[in-house]
mmCIF file of C-alpha atoms and ligand atoms in Angstrom:
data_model
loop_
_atom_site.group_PDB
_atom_site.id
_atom_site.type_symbol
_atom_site.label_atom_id
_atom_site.label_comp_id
_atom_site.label_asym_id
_atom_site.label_seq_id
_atom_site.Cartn_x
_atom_site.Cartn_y
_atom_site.Cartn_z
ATOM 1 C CA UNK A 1 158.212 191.599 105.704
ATOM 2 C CA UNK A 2 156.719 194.558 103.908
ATOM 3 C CA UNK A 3 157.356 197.653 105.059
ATOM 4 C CA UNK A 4 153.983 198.569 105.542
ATOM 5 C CA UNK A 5 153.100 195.668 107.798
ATOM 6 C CA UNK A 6 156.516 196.302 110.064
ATOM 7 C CA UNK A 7 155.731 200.306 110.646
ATOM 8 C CA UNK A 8 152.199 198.648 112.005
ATOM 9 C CA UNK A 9 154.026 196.531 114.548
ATOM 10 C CA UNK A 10 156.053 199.043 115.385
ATOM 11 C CA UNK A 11 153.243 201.084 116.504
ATOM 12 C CA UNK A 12 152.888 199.270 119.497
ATOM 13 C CA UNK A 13 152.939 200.829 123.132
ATOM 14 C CA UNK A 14 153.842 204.086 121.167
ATOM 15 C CA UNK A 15 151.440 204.931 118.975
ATOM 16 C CA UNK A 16 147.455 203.896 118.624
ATOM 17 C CA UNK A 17 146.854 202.071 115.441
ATOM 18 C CA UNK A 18 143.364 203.706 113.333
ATOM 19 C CA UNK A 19 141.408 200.862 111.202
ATOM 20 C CA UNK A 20 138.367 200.831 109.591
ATOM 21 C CA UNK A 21 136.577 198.966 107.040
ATOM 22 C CA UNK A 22 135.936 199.758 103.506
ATOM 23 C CA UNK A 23 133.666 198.204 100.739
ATOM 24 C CA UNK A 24 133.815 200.978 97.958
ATOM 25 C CA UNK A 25 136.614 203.196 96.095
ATOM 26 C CA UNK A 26 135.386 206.455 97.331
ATOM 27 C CA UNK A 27 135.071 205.707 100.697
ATOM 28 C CA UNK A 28 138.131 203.898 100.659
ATOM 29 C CA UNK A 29 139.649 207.585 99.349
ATOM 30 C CA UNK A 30 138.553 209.062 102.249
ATOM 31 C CA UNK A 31 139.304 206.738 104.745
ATOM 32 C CA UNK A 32 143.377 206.789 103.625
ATOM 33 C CA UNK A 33 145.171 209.375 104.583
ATOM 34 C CA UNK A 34 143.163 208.566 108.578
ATOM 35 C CA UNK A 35 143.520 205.012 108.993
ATOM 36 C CA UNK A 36 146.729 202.983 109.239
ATOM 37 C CA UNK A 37 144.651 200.106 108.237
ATOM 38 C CA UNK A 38 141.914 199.391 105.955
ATOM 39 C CA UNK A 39 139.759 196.257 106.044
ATOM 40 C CA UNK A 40 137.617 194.858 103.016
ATOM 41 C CA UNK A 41 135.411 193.152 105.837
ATOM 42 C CA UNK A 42 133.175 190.188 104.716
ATOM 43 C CA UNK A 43 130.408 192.094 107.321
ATOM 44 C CA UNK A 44 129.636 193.718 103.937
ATOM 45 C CA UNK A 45 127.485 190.658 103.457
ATOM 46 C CA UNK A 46 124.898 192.325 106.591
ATOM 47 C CA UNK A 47 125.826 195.928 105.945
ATOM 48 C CA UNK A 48 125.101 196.096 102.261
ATOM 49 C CA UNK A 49 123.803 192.519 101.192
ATOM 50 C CA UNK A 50 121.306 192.136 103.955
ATOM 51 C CA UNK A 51 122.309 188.756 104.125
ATOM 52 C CA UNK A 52 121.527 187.070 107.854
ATOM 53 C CA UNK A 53 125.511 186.009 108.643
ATOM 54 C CA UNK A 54 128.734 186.565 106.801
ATOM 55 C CA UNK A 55 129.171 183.454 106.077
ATOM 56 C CA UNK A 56 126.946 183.960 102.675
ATOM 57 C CA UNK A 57 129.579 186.218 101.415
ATOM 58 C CA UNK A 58 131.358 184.518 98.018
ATOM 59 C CA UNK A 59 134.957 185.019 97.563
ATOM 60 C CA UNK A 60 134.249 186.748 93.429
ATOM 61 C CA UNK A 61 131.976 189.653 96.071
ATOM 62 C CA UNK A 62 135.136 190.177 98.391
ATOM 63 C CA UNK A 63 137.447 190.399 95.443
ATOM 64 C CA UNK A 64 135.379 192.709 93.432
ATOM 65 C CA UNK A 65 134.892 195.069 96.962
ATOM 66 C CA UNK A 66 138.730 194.782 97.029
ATOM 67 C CA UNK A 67 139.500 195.754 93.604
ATOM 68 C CA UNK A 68 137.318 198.813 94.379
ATOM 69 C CA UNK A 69 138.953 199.841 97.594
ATOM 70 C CA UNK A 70 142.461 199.195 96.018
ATOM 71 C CA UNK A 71 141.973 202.302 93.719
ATOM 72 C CA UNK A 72 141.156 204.607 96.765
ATOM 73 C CA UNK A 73 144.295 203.245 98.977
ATOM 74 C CA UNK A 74 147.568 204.448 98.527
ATOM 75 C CA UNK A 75 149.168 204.593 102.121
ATOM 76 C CA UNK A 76 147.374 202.477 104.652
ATOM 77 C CA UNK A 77 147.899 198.863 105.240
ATOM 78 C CA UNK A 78 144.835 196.890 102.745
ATOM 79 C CA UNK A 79 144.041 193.754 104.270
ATOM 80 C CA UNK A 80 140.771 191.371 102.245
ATOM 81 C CA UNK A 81 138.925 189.039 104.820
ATOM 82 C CA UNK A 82 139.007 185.696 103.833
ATOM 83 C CA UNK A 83 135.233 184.665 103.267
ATOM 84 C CA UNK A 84 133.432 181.366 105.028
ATOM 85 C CA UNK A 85 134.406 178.203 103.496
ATOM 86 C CA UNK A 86 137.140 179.589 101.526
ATOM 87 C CA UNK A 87 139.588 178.099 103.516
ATOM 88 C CA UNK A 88 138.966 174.981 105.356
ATOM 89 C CA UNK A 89 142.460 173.300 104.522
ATOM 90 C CA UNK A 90 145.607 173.941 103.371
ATOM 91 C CA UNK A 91 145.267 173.744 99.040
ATOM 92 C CA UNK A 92 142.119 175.421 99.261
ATOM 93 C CA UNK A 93 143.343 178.559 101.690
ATOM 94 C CA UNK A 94 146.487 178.574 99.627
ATOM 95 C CA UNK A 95 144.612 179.012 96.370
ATOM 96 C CA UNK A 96 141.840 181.007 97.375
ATOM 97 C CA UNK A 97 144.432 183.534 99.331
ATOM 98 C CA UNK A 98 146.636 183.882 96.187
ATOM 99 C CA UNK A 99 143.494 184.433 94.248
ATOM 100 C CA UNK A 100 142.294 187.388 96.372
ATOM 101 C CA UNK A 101 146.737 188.292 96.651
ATOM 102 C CA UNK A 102 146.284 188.785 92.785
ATOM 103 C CA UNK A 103 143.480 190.465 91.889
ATOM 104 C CA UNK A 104 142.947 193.003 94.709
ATOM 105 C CA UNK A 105 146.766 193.946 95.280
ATOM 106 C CA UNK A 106 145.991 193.674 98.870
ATOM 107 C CA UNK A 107 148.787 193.730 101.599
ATOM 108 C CA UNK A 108 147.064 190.577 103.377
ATOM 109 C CA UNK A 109 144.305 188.581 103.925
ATOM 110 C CA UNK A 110 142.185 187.914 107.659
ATOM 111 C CA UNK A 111 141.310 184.566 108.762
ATOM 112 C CA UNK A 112 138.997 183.656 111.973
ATOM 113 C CA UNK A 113 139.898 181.302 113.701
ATOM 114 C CA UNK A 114 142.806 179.747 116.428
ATOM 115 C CA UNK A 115 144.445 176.551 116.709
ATOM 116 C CA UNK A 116 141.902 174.756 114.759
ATOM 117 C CA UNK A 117 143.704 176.915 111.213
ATOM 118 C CA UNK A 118 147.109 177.417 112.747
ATOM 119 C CA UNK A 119 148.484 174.890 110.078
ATOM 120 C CA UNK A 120 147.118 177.189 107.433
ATOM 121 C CA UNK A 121 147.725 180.267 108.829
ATOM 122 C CA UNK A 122 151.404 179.006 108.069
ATOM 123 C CA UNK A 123 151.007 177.549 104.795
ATOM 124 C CA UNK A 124 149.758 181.008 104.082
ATOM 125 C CA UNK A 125 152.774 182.742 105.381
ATOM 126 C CA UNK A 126 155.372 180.172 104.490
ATOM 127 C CA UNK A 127 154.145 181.022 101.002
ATOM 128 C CA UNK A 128 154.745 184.867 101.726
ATOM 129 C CA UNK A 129 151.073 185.878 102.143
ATOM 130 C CA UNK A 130 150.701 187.918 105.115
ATOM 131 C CA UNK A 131 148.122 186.900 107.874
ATOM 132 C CA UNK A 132 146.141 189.174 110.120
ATOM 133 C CA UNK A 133 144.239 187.108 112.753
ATOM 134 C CA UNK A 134 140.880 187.234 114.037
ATOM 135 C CA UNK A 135 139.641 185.857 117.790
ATOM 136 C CA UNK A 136 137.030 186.545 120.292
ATOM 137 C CA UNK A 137 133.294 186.562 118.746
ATOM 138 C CA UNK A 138 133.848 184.780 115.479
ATOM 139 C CA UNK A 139 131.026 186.066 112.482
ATOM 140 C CA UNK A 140 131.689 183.267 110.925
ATOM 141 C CA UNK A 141 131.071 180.169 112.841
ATOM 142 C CA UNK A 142 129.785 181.062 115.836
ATOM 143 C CA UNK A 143 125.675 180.189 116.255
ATOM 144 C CA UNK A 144 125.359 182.861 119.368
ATOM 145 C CA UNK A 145 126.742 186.711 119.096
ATOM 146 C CA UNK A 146 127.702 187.533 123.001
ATOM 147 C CA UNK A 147 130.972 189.067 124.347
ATOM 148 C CA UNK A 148 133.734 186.797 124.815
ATOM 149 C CA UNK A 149 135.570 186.313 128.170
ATOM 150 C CA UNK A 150 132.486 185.682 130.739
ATOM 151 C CA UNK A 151 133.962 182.116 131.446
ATOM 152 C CA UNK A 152 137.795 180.796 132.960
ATOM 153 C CA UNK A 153 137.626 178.313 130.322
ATOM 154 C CA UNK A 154 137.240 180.786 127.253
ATOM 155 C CA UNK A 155 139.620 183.565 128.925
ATOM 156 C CA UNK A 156 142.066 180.490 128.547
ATOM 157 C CA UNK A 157 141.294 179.514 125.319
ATOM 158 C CA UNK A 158 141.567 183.159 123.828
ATOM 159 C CA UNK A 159 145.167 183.732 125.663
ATOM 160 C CA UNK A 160 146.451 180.382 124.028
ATOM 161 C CA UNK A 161 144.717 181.162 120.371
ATOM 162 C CA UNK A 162 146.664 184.196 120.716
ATOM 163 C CA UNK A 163 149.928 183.268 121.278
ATOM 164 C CA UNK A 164 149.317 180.271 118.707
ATOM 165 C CA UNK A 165 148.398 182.753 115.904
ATOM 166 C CA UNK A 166 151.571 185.191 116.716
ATOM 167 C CA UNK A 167 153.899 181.795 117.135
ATOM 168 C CA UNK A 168 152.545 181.051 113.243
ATOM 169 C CA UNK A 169 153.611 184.494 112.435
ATOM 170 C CA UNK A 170 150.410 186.992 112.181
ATOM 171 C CA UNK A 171 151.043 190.233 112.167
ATOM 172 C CA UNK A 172 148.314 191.657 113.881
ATOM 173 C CA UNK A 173 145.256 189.987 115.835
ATOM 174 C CA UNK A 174 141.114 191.602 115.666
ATOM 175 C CA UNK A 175 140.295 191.190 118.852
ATOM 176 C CA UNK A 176 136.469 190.771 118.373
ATOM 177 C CA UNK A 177 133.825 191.243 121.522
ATOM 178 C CA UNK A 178 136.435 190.887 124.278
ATOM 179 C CA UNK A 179 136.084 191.681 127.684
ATOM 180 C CA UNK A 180 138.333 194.512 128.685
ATOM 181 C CA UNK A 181 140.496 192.580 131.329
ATOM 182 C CA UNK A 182 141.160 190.034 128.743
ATOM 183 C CA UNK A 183 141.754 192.082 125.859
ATOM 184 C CA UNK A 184 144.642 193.817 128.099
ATOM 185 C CA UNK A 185 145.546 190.181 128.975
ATOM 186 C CA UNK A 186 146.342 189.166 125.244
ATOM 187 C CA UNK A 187 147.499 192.487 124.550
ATOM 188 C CA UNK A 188 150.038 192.415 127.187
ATOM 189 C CA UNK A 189 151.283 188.833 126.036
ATOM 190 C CA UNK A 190 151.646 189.733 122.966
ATOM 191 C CA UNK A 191 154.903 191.438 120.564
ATOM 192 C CA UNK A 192 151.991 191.916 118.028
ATOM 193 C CA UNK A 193 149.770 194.777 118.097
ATOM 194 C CA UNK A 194 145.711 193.686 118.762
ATOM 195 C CA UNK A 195 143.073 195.845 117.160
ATOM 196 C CA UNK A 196 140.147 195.699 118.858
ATOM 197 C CA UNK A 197 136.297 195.917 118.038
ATOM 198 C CA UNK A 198 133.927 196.317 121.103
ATOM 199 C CA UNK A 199 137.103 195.328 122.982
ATOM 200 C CA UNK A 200 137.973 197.824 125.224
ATOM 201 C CA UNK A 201 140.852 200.804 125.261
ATOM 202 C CA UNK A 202 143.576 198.111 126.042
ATOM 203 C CA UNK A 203 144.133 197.173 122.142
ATOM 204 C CA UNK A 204 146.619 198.401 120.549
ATOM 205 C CA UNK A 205 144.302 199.665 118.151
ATOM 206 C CA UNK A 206 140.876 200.277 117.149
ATOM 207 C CA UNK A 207 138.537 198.977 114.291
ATOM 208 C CA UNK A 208 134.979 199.931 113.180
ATOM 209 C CA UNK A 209 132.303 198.881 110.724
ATOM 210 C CA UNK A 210 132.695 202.544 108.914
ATOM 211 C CA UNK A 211 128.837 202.382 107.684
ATOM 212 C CA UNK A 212 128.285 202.222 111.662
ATOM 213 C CA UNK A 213 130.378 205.019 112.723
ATOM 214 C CA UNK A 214 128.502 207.070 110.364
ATOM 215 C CA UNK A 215 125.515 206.324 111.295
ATOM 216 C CA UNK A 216 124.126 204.762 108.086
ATOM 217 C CA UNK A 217 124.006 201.394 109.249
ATOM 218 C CA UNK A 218 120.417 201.109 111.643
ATOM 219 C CA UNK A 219 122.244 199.206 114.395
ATOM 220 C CA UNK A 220 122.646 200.248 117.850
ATOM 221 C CA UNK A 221 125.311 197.816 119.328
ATOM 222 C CA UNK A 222 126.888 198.554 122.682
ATOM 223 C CA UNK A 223 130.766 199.054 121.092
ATOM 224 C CA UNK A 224 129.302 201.330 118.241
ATOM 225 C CA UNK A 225 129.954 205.089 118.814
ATOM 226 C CA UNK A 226 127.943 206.968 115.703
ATOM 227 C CA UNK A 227 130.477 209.649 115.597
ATOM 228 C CA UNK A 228 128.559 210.938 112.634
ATOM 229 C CA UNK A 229 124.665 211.224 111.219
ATOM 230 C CA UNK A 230 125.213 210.872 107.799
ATOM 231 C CA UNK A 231 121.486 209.493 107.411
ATOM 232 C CA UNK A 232 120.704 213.529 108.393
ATOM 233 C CA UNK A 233 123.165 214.634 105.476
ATOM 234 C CA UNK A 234 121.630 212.381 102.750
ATOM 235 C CA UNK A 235 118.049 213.094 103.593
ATOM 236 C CA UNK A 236 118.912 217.029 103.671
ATOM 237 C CA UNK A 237 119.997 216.635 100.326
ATOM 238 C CA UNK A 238 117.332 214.380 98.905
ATOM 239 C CA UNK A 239 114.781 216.573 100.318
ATOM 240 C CA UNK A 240 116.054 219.851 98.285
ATOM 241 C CA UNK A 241 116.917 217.353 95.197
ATOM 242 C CA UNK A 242 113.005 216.536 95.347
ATOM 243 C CA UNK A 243 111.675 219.904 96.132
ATOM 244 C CA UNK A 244 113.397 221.358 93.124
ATOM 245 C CA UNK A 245 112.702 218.620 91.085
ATOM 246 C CA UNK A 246 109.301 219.322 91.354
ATOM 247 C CA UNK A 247 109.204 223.289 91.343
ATOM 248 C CA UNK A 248 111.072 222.709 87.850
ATOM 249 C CA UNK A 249 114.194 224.152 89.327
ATOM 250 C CA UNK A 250 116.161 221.914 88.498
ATOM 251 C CA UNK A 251 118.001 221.277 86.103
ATOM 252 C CA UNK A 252 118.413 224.918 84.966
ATOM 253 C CA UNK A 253 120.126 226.507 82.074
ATOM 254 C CA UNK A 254 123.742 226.169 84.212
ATOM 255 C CA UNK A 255 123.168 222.266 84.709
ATOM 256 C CA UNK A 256 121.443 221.729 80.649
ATOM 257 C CA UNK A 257 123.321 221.092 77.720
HETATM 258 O O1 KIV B 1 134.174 191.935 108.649
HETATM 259 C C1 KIV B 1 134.556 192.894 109.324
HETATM 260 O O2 KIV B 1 134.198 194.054 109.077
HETATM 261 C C2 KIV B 1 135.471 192.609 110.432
HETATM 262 C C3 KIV B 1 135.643 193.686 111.442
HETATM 263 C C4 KIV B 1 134.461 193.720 112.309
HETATM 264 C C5 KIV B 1 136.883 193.543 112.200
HETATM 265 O O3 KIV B 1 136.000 191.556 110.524
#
Protein backbone atom coordinates (compact mmCIF):
# COMPACT_ATOMS: atom_id res chain seq x y z
CA UNK A 1 0.00 0.00 0.00
CA UNK A 2 1.36 3.45 -0.70
CA UNK A 3 2.65 5.24 1.84
CA UNK A 4 0.50 8.01 1.47
CA UNK A 5 -2.72 6.05 1.75
CA UNK A 6 -1.29 4.05 5.09
CA UNK A 7 -0.24 7.51 7.07
CA UNK A 8 -4.21 8.30 6.24
CA UNK A 9 -5.34 5.18 8.04
CA UNK A 10 -3.19 5.69 10.55
CA UNK A 11 -4.77 8.87 11.40
CA UNK A 12 -7.51 7.30 12.95
CA UNK A 13 -8.70 7.95 16.67
CA UNK A 14 -5.45 10.13 16.79
CA UNK A 15 -5.52 12.60 14.51
CA UNK A 16 -8.57 14.39 12.38
CA UNK A 17 -8.13 13.82 8.73
CA UNK A 18 -8.61 17.57 6.50
CA UNK A 19 -10.16 16.95 2.80
CA UNK A 20 -11.40 19.08 0.40
CA UNK A 21 -12.15 19.15 -3.16
CA UNK A 22 -10.29 20.65 -5.96
CA UNK A 23 -11.10 21.29 -9.72
CA UNK A 24 -8.16 23.69 -10.75
CA UNK A 25 -4.15 23.86 -10.34
CA UNK A 26 -4.12 26.94 -8.31
CA UNK A 27 -6.52 26.11 -5.96
CA UNK A 28 -5.25 22.79 -5.73
CA UNK A 29 -1.73 24.82 -4.66
CA UNK A 30 -3.36 26.23 -1.99
CA UNK A 31 -5.30 23.64 -0.69
CA UNK A 32 -1.86 21.25 -0.18
CA UNK A 33 0.10 21.95 2.37
CA UNK A 34 -3.85 22.05 4.63
CA UNK A 35 -5.52 19.07 3.53
CA UNK A 36 -4.41 15.46 3.96
CA UNK A 37 -6.68 14.73 1.14
CA UNK A 38 -7.67 16.23 -2.02
CA UNK A 39 -10.70 15.21 -4.07
CA UNK A 40 -11.20 15.92 -7.94
CA UNK A 41 -15.07 15.64 -7.12
CA UNK A 42 -17.42 14.96 -10.13
CA UNK A 43 -19.84 17.80 -8.09
CA UNK A 44 -17.76 20.00 -10.44
CA UNK A 45 -20.44 19.10 -12.93
CA UNK A 46 -23.14 21.58 -10.50
CA UNK A 47 -20.42 23.82 -9.13
CA UNK A 48 -18.84 24.91 -12.36
CA UNK A 49 -20.87 23.17 -15.27
CA UNK A 50 -24.27 24.08 -14.02
CA UNK A 51 -25.29 20.85 -15.01
CA UNK A 52 -28.66 19.55 -12.94
CA UNK A 53 -26.84 16.10 -11.37
CA UNK A 54 -23.35 14.73 -11.53
CA UNK A 55 -24.14 12.19 -13.35
CA UNK A 56 -23.59 14.46 -16.72
CA UNK A 57 -20.01 14.68 -15.85
CA UNK A 58 -17.75 12.73 -18.80
CA UNK A 59 -14.78 10.89 -17.71
CA UNK A 60 -12.19 13.22 -20.61
CA UNK A 61 -13.81 16.51 -17.94
CA UNK A 62 -12.64 14.58 -14.69
CA UNK A 63 -9.34 13.69 -16.23
CA UNK A 64 -8.57 17.04 -17.60
CA UNK A 65 -9.70 18.65 -13.80
CA UNK A 66 -7.22 15.99 -12.54
CA UNK A 67 -4.36 16.71 -14.68
CA UNK A 68 -4.83 20.31 -13.45
CA UNK A 69 -4.96 19.61 -9.77
CA UNK A 70 -1.99 17.11 -10.14
CA UNK A 71 0.41 20.10 -10.85
CA UNK A 72 -0.71 21.95 -7.59
CA UNK A 73 -0.39 18.62 -5.27
CA UNK A 74 2.69 17.52 -3.98
CA UNK A 75 1.91 16.12 -0.38
CA UNK A 76 -1.72 15.30 0.16
CA UNK A 77 -3.40 12.13 -0.76
CA UNK A 78 -5.10 12.92 -4.76
CA UNK A 79 -7.98 10.83 -5.15
CA UNK A 80 -10.27 11.38 -9.02
CA UNK A 81 -14.06 10.42 -8.55
CA UNK A 82 -15.06 7.96 -10.81
CA UNK A 83 -17.85 9.65 -13.04
CA UNK A 84 -21.63 8.04 -13.66
CA UNK A 85 -21.64 5.23 -15.99
CA UNK A 86 -18.02 4.82 -16.06
CA UNK A 87 -18.12 1.86 -14.22
CA UNK A 88 -21.04 -0.37 -14.28
CA UNK A 89 -18.98 -3.75 -14.50
CA UNK A 90 -15.87 -5.10 -14.08
CA UNK A 91 -13.85 -4.43 -17.87
CA UNK A 92 -15.34 -1.19 -18.04
CA UNK A 93 -14.31 0.08 -14.22
CA UNK A 94 -11.02 -1.62 -14.84
CA UNK A 95 -10.33 0.36 -17.99
CA UNK A 96 -11.84 3.49 -17.24
CA UNK A 97 -9.90 3.50 -13.61
CA UNK A 98 -6.51 2.80 -15.30
CA UNK A 99 -7.36 5.48 -17.75
CA UNK A 100 -7.93 8.19 -15.10
CA UNK A 101 -4.58 6.02 -12.93
CA UNK A 102 -2.56 7.22 -16.08
CA UNK A 103 -3.21 10.40 -17.05
CA UNK A 104 -3.90 12.28 -13.78
CA UNK A 105 -1.12 10.49 -11.57
CA UNK A 106 -3.73 10.28 -8.99
CA UNK A 107 -3.26 8.17 -5.73
CA UNK A 108 -6.92 6.62 -6.24
CA UNK A 109 -10.08 6.78 -7.63
CA UNK A 110 -13.89 7.10 -5.56
CA UNK A 111 -16.69 4.96 -6.43
CA UNK A 112 -20.47 5.29 -4.97
CA UNK A 113 -21.91 2.69 -4.27
CA UNK A 114 -22.12 -0.71 -1.68
CA UNK A 115 -22.67 -4.22 -2.29
CA UNK A 116 -24.23 -3.70 -5.58
CA UNK A 117 -20.02 -2.72 -6.94
CA UNK A 118 -18.27 -4.71 -4.26
CA UNK A 119 -17.07 -7.13 -7.11
CA UNK A 120 -15.48 -4.15 -8.76
CA UNK A 121 -14.35 -2.39 -6.04
CA UNK A 122 -12.00 -5.58 -5.95
CA UNK A 123 -11.19 -5.98 -9.44
CA UNK A 124 -10.01 -2.46 -8.94
CA UNK A 125 -7.81 -3.24 -6.05
CA UNK A 126 -6.76 -6.72 -7.02
CA UNK A 127 -5.31 -4.81 -9.96
CA UNK A 128 -3.45 -2.37 -7.46
CA UNK A 129 -5.73 0.68 -7.94
CA UNK A 130 -6.62 2.05 -4.71
CA UNK A 131 -10.39 2.53 -3.77
CA UNK A 132 -11.89 5.21 -1.60
CA UNK A 133 -15.62 4.48 -0.99
CA UNK A 134 -18.58 6.53 -1.03
CA UNK A 135 -22.13 5.75 1.04
CA UNK A 136 -24.96 7.59 2.51
CA UNK A 137 -26.70 10.18 -0.06
CA UNK A 138 -25.39 8.93 -3.36
CA UNK A 139 -25.10 12.11 -6.26
CA UNK A 140 -25.13 9.78 -8.55
CA UNK A 141 -28.08 7.55 -8.54
CA UNK A 142 -30.17 8.63 -6.11
CA UNK A 143 -33.65 10.52 -7.58
CA UNK A 144 -34.28 12.32 -3.93
CA UNK A 145 -31.34 14.41 -1.98
CA UNK A 146 -32.40 13.88 1.95
CA UNK A 147 -30.15 12.79 4.87
CA UNK A 148 -29.58 9.24 5.22
CA UNK A 149 -30.36 7.25 8.42
CA UNK A 150 -34.19 8.37 9.20
CA UNK A 151 -35.26 4.62 8.73
CA UNK A 152 -34.06 0.98 10.73
CA UNK A 153 -33.93 -0.44 7.39
CA UNK A 154 -31.35 2.11 5.81
CA UNK A 155 -29.29 2.48 9.24
CA UNK A 156 -28.86 -1.36 8.42
CA UNK A 157 -28.11 -1.16 5.05
CA UNK A 158 -25.37 1.64 5.52
CA UNK A 159 -23.61 -0.46 8.54
CA UNK A 160 -23.43 -3.60 6.15
CA UNK A 161 -22.27 -1.40 2.87
CA UNK A 162 -19.66 -0.37 5.16
CA UNK A 163 -18.16 -3.23 6.35
CA UNK A 164 -18.62 -4.76 2.69
CA UNK A 165 -16.54 -1.91 1.15
CA UNK A 166 -13.63 -2.18 3.99
CA UNK A 167 -13.87 -6.30 3.65
CA UNK A 168 -13.05 -5.46 -0.37
CA UNK A 169 -10.23 -3.41 0.85
CA UNK A 170 -11.11 0.55 0.63
CA UNK A 171 -9.11 2.62 2.26
CA UNK A 172 -11.25 5.20 3.36
CA UNK A 173 -15.22 5.60 3.18
CA UNK A 174 -17.22 9.48 2.32
CA UNK A 175 -19.71 9.24 4.49
CA UNK A 176 -22.29 11.42 2.58
CA UNK A 177 -25.60 13.02 4.48
CA UNK A 178 -25.47 10.71 7.51
CA UNK A 179 -27.18 11.07 10.56
CA UNK A 180 -24.82 11.65 13.42
CA UNK A 181 -25.68 8.45 15.51
CA UNK A 182 -25.04 6.45 12.47
CA UNK A 183 -22.08 8.03 11.19
CA UNK A 184 -20.48 7.20 14.81
CA UNK A 185 -22.06 3.74 14.25
CA UNK A 186 -19.97 2.98 10.99
CA UNK A 187 -17.21 4.87 12.28
CA UNK A 188 -16.92 2.84 15.31
CA UNK A 189 -17.15 -0.52 13.21
CA UNK A 190 -14.80 0.36 11.20
CA UNK A 191 -10.43 -0.08 11.09
CA UNK A 192 -10.84 2.49 8.19
CA UNK A 193 -11.04 6.06 8.73
CA UNK A 194 -14.73 7.72 7.40
CA UNK A 195 -14.65 11.25 6.10
CA UNK A 196 -17.66 12.76 6.43
CA UNK A 197 -19.77 15.49 4.51
CA UNK A 198 -22.88 16.87 6.40
CA UNK A 199 -22.18 13.84 8.63
CA UNK A 200 -21.60 14.88 11.88
CA UNK A 201 -18.21 15.31 14.23
CA UNK A 202 -18.04 11.43 14.63
CA UNK A 203 -15.99 10.90 11.18
CA UNK A 204 -12.82 10.48 11.27
CA UNK A 205 -12.51 13.24 9.03
CA UNK A 206 -14.04 16.02 7.28
CA UNK A 207 -14.73 16.91 3.53
CA UNK A 208 -16.12 20.05 1.80
CA UNK A 209 -17.14 21.29 -1.62
CA UNK A 210 -14.13 24.07 -1.37
CA UNK A 211 -16.21 26.57 -3.80
CA UNK A 212 -18.83 26.25 -0.77
CA UNK A 213 -16.62 26.90 2.07
CA UNK A 214 -15.65 29.98 0.36
CA UNK A 215 -18.58 31.18 -0.23
CA UNK A 216 -18.54 31.31 -4.06
CA UNK A 217 -20.86 28.67 -4.62
CA UNK A 218 -24.78 30.40 -4.01
CA UNK A 219 -25.92 27.41 -1.93
CA UNK A 220 -27.02 27.47 1.53
CA UNK A 221 -27.15 23.73 2.61
CA UNK A 222 -27.53 22.82 6.25
CA UNK A 223 -23.75 20.96 6.50
CA UNK A 224 -22.12 24.01 4.64
CA UNK A 225 -20.19 26.38 6.99
CA UNK A 226 -18.99 29.51 4.55
CA UNK A 227 -15.90 29.96 6.52
CA UNK A 228 -15.00 32.57 3.97
CA UNK A 229 -16.78 35.45 1.57
CA UNK A 230 -14.72 35.31 -1.23
CA UNK A 231 -17.74 36.68 -3.45
CA UNK A 232 -16.88 40.11 -1.13
CA UNK A 233 -13.07 39.79 -2.20
CA UNK A 234 -13.73 39.43 -5.99
CA UNK A 235 -16.32 42.13 -6.22
CA UNK A 236 -13.88 44.56 -4.12
CA UNK A 237 -11.51 44.04 -6.69
CA UNK A 238 -13.65 44.21 -9.78
CA UNK A 239 -15.13 47.30 -8.53
CA UNK A 240 -11.58 49.26 -8.33
CA UNK A 241 -10.50 47.25 -11.69
CA UNK A 242 -13.68 49.09 -13.28
CA UNK A 243 -13.41 52.38 -11.61
CA UNK A 244 -9.89 52.81 -12.86
CA UNK A 245 -10.57 51.45 -16.00
CA UNK A 246 -12.73 54.11 -16.64
CA UNK A 247 -10.90 57.19 -14.94
CA UNK A 248 -7.99 56.04 -17.44
CA UNK A 249 -5.95 54.95 -14.50
CA UNK A 250 -5.21 52.12 -15.49
CA UNK A 251 -2.94 50.80 -17.11
CA UNK A 252 -0.30 53.46 -16.31
CA UNK A 253 3.21 53.98 -17.41
CA UNK A 254 4.39 51.14 -14.53
CA UNK A 255 1.86 48.46 -16.04
CA UNK A 256 2.62 49.71 -20.24
CA UNK A 257 5.20 48.44 -22.29
O1 LIG B 1 -18.04 15.11 -5.75
C1 LIG B 1 -17.68 15.50 -4.64
O2 LIG B 1 -17.24 16.64 -4.46
C2 LIG B 1 -17.79 14.55 -3.53
C3 LIG B 1 -17.70 15.12 -2.16
C4 LIG B 1 -18.97 15.78 -1.84
C5 LIG B 1 -17.33 14.12 -1.16
O3 LIG B 1 -17.98 13.40 -3.73
Amino acid sequence: MKKKILNLIKKKNKSKIVSLTAYSKNIATILDNYCDLILVGDSLGSVLYNYKSTREVSLNSMIEHSKSVRMGVKNSLMVVDMPHNTYRNNKEALKNAKRIMLKTKCDAVKLEGGKKIYQIIKTLIKNKIPVMGHLGLLPQSDKIFKYKGKKKTEREKIIKDAKLLEEAGVFSIVLECVEASLAKDVTQNLVIPTIGIGASKYCDGQILVFDDLIGLNPINYRFVKKFANIRKEILKGVLKYSKEVKAHKFPNKKTSY
